[in-house]
C-alpha cells in the first residue's frame, strides 16, 4: 500500500508526497528506467552493426544482424511511442 | 552447388528477406511520425476530460502502426507475423494500462494533499491549508504531522 512519503524539493523544503504521487513516481521511474536500459542495449547493438558494416561484413547475401538489430531498435521505439504521451502529456497541469 | 539460385517467395520459410524501399520513402514515414508527435503534444494543451487518454493512445497507435508496418516490414510479411506481434503488444498493454488504471482510481488528489514546510522554522509554505487527518484516513495513509504554525 502506497503511503505518504517525505521528499525534499529543490529549495530544500520537505514536502509530503501523497500516496497517489508516490505511486505515479514509482511507475514513472520503473518505466523510464527499464526503457532507458533497453535503449542502451539497442544503441550497443546498432554500434556493433555499424562497426561490422564498416569492416564490410554485410552483403546482399548476409544482412541478418542489420535486420534484427533494426527490429529490436524499433521494438524499443514502439514502447516509447506509448510511454511518452502517457507519462508526460496526459494529466499534466495546465 | 556454387551457383546462385533465386528463392521462390514463401509466405514464411523462416528466412530473413530483404525489402528494399527508397530512403525517400523512409524519410516520408519519419516525417509522418514527427507530425503526429507534434500533434499529440499540441492536443495535450486542450482539456477533453476523460477523452485525453483516449486521444493520446489513438495518436500513439497511429504512430506505432507506421513503425510496425514499414520500419519493421510487417506490411510485407505474412499475416501470422502481424498477429503474433499484436499478441505481444496486447500483453504489454495489459501490463501498463492496468497499473495506470490503478493510479487513476486510487485516492483522488486534492490541493491539500501536498503541503510544504520548512523543518527548521516550522514555517508552512503558501498554497493552501495543511492536510487534515480526515484526508489521510480517506486514502488509508497516516495523517501528516502538522508543523506548528508561526505566530503572527
Coordinates of C-alpha atoms in Angstrom, one line a residue:
Chain A
X1 CA 0.0 0.0 0.0
X2 CA 1.5 3.3 -1.0
X3 CA 2.0 5.8 1.8
X4 CA 2.8 9.4 2.4
X5 CA 6.5 9.9 1.8
X6 CA 8.7 12.8 2.6
X7 CA 10.7 14.3 -0.2
X8 CA 13.0 17.3 -0.3
X9 CA 12.3 19.6 -3.2
X10 CA 14.8 21.8 -5.0
X11 CA 14.6 24.6 -2.4
X12 CA 15.4 22.3 0.5
X13 CA 11.9 22.2 1.8
X14 CA 10.4 19.0 3.0
X15 CA 7.3 18.1 1.0
X16 CA 4.8 15.4 1.7
X17 CA 4.1 13.4 -1.4
X18 CA 0.6 12.0 -1.5
X19 CA 0.2 8.2 -1.9
X20 CA -1.0 8.9 -5.4
X21 CA 2.1 11.0 -6.3
X22 CA 4.2 8.2 -4.7
X23 CA 2.6 5.6 -6.9
X24 CA 3.0 7.8 -10.0
X25 CA 6.7 8.3 -9.5
X26 CA 7.1 4.6 -8.7
X27 CA 5.5 3.8 -12.1
X28 CA 7.4 6.6 -13.8
X29 CA 10.9 5.6 -12.7
X30 CA 10.4 1.9 -13.3
X31 CA 9.0 2.5 -16.8
X32 CA 11.6 5.1 -17.8
X33 CA 14.5 3.3 -16.1
X34 CA 13.6 0.0 -17.8
X35 CA 13.2 1.7 -21.1
X36 CA 16.5 3.5 -20.7
X37 CA 18.2 0.2 -20.1
X38 CA 16.7 -1.1 -23.4
X39 CA 17.8 2.0 -25.3
X40 CA 21.4 1.5 -24.1
X41 CA 21.3 -2.2 -25.2
X42 CA 19.8 -1.1 -28.6
X43 CA 22.5 1.5 -29.1
X44 CA 25.2 -1.0 -28.3
X45 CA 23.7 -3.4 -30.9
X46 CA 23.5 -0.7 -33.6
X47 CA 27.1 0.4 -32.8
X48 CA 28.2 -3.2 -33.2
X49 CA 26.3 -3.4 -36.5
X50 CA 27.9 -0.1 -37.6
X51 CA 31.4 -1.5 -36.8
X52 CA 30.8 -4.8 -38.6
X53 CA 29.4 -2.9 -41.6
X54 CA 32.4 -0.6 -41.8
X55 CA 34.5 -3.8 -41.9
X56 CA 32.5 -4.9 -44.9
X57 CA 31.0 -7.9 -43.2
X58 CA 27.5 -7.5 -44.7
X59 CA 26.3 -8.0 -48.2
X60 CA 23.0 -8.6 -50.1
X61 CA 23.5 -12.3 -49.2
X62 CA 24.1 -11.8 -45.5
X63 CA 22.5 -8.9 -43.6
X64 CA 20.6 -10.7 -40.8
X65 CA 22.3 -8.8 -37.9
X66 CA 21.3 -5.5 -39.6
X67 CA 17.7 -6.6 -39.9
X68 CA 17.4 -8.0 -36.4
X69 CA 19.3 -5.0 -34.9
X70 CA 16.8 -2.6 -36.6
X71 CA 13.9 -4.8 -35.5
X72 CA 15.0 -4.6 -31.8
X73 CA 15.5 -0.9 -32.1
X74 CA 12.1 -0.3 -33.5
X75 CA 10.5 -2.5 -30.8
X76 CA 12.1 -0.3 -28.1
X77 CA 10.9 2.7 -30.2
X78 CA 7.3 1.4 -30.1
X79 CA 7.4 1.3 -26.3
X80 CA 8.4 5.0 -26.1
X81 CA 5.7 6.0 -28.5
X82 CA 3.2 4.9 -25.8
X83 CA 5.2 5.9 -22.7
X84 CA 5.9 9.5 -23.8
X85 CA 2.2 10.7 -24.0
X86 CA 1.1 8.6 -21.1
X87 CA 3.9 9.8 -18.7
X88 CA 4.4 13.4 -19.9
X89 CA 1.3 14.6 -21.7
X90 CA -1.8 13.0 -20.1
X91 CA -2.8 14.5 -16.8
X92 CA -0.2 17.3 -16.8
X93 CA -1.1 20.5 -15.1
X94 CA -2.0 23.4 -17.3
Chain B
X1 CA 26.0 -26.1 -55.8
X2 CA 28.1 -23.0 -56.0
X3 CA 25.6 -21.2 -58.2
X4 CA 23.3 -18.5 -57.0
X5 CA 19.8 -19.6 -57.1
X6 CA 16.7 -17.5 -56.6
X7 CA 14.3 -18.5 -53.9
X8 CA 10.7 -18.7 -54.7
X9 CA 8.7 -16.4 -52.4
X10 CA 7.4 -18.4 -49.4
X11 CA 4.9 -16.9 -47.0
X12 CA 7.1 -17.9 -44.1
X13 CA 10.1 -20.1 -44.5
X14 CA 12.0 -18.8 -41.5
X15 CA 14.4 -16.8 -43.7
X16 CA 15.0 -13.1 -43.5
X17 CA 14.0 -11.5 -46.7
X18 CA 15.2 -8.1 -47.9
X19 CA 12.5 -5.4 -48.5
X20 CA 14.4 -2.6 -50.1
X21 CA 12.5 0.7 -50.2
X22 CA 13.9 4.1 -51.2
X23 CA 15.3 6.2 -48.5
X24 CA 12.9 8.9 -49.6
X25 CA 10.1 6.6 -48.6
X26 CA 11.6 6.1 -45.2
X27 CA 12.1 9.8 -44.7
X28 CA 8.4 10.2 -45.6
X29 CA 7.4 7.9 -42.8
X30 CA 9.8 9.7 -40.5
X31 CA 8.1 13.0 -41.4
X32 CA 4.7 11.5 -40.7
X33 CA 5.9 10.3 -37.2
X34 CA 7.2 13.8 -36.5
X35 CA 3.9 15.4 -37.5
X36 CA 2.0 13.0 -35.3
X37 CA 4.3 13.7 -32.3
X38 CA 3.8 17.4 -32.7
X39 CA 0.0 16.8 -32.9
X40 CA -0.1 14.8 -29.7
X41 CA 1.9 17.5 -27.9
X42 CA -0.4 20.2 -29.3
X43 CA -3.5 18.3 -28.4
X44 CA -2.4 17.9 -24.8
X45 CA -2.8 21.6 -24.2
X46 CA -6.6 21.2 -24.5
X47 CA -8.5 19.5 -21.8
X48 CA -11.0 16.9 -23.1
X49 CA -11.5 15.4 -19.7
X50 CA -11.7 11.6 -19.8
X51 CA -11.1 11.6 -23.5
X52 CA -7.5 12.9 -23.0
X53 CA -6.0 9.5 -22.6
X54 CA -8.1 8.0 -25.4
X55 CA -6.8 10.7 -27.8
X56 CA -3.2 10.2 -26.7
X57 CA -3.5 6.4 -27.2
X58 CA -5.2 6.7 -30.6
X59 CA -2.4 9.0 -31.9
X60 CA 0.2 6.7 -30.4
X61 CA -1.4 3.7 -32.1
X62 CA -1.3 5.6 -35.4
X63 CA 2.5 6.2 -34.9
X64 CA 3.0 2.6 -33.8
X65 CA 1.2 1.3 -36.9
X66 CA 3.5 3.3 -39.1
X67 CA 6.6 2.0 -37.4
X68 CA 5.5 -1.6 -37.3
X69 CA 4.1 -1.7 -40.9
X70 CA 7.0 0.0 -42.6
X71 CA 10.1 0.2 -40.4
X72 CA 9.6 -3.3 -39.1
X73 CA 8.4 -4.6 -42.5
X74 CA 5.2 -6.2 -41.2
X75 CA 3.4 -4.8 -44.2
X76 CA 5.4 -7.2 -46.4
X77 CA 5.4 -10.2 -44.0
X78 CA 2.8 -12.9 -43.6
X79 CA -0.3 -12.0 -41.6
X80 CA 0.7 -14.6 -39.0
X81 CA 3.7 -12.4 -38.0
X82 CA 1.4 -9.4 -37.5
X83 CA -0.9 -11.5 -35.3
X84 CA 2.0 -12.7 -33.2
X85 CA 3.3 -9.2 -32.9
X86 CA -0.1 -7.8 -31.9
X87 CA -0.5 -10.5 -29.3
X88 CA 2.8 -9.5 -27.7
X89 CA 1.7 -5.9 -27.6
X90 CA -1.6 -6.8 -26.1
X91 CA 0.1 -8.2 -23.1
X92 CA 2.4 -5.2 -22.8
X93 CA -0.7 -3.0 -22.9
X94 CA -2.3 -5.0 -20.1
X95 CA 0.9 -4.6 -18.1
X96 CA 1.0 -0.9 -18.5
X97 CA -2.7 0.1 -18.6
X98 CA -3.9 -1.8 -15.6
X99 CA -1.1 -0.2 -13.5
X100 CA -2.0 3.1 -14.9
X101 CA -5.7 2.5 -14.1
X102 CA -4.8 1.7 -10.5
X103 CA -3.1 5.1 -10.4
X104 CA -6.1 6.8 -11.7
X105 CA -8.7 5.2 -9.4
X106 CA -6.8 5.4 -6.2
X107 CA -7.2 8.4 -4.0
X108 CA -8.3 11.5 -5.8
X109 CA -5.8 14.2 -5.3
X110 CA -6.8 17.5 -3.8
X111 CA -4.6 20.5 -3.3
X112 CA -4.5 19.8 0.5
X113 CA -2.6 16.6 -0.1
X114 CA 0.7 18.4 -0.7
X115 CA 1.9 20.7 2.0
X116 CA 5.4 22.2 2.2
X117 CA 7.1 23.1 5.4
X118 CA 10.5 24.2 6.5
X119 CA 11.6 21.7 9.2
X120 CA 14.0 24.3 10.7
X121 CA 11.4 27.0 11.4
X122 CA 8.1 25.1 11.1
X123 CA 7.0 27.7 8.6
X124 CA 4.5 26.4 6.2
X125 CA 4.8 27.3 2.5
X126 CA 1.9 29.3 1.0
X127 CA -0.6 27.4 -1.2
X128 CA -3.4 26.0 0.9
X129 CA -4.2 24.6 4.3
X130 CA -2.3 21.6 5.7
X131 CA -3.7 18.2 5.1
X132 CA -6.0 17.1 7.8
X133 CA -6.3 13.7 9.4
X134 CA -9.6 13.3 7.5
X135 CA -8.0 13.4 4.1
X136 CA -5.4 11.0 5.3
X137 CA -8.0 8.5 6.5
X138 CA -9.7 8.8 3.2
X139 CA -6.6 7.3 1.4
X140 CA -5.8 4.8 4.1
X141 CA -2.5 6.5 5.0
X142 CA -1.1 8.2 8.0
X143 CA -2.1 11.7 8.9
X144 CA 0.8 14.0 8.0
X145 CA 2.3 15.7 11.0
X146 CA 1.3 19.3 11.1
X147 CA 4.1 21.6 11.8
X148 CA 3.5 24.3 14.4
X149 CA 2.1 27.4 12.9
X150 CA 4.2 30.5 13.1
X151 CA 2.9 33.2 15.5
X152 CA 1.8 36.3 13.7

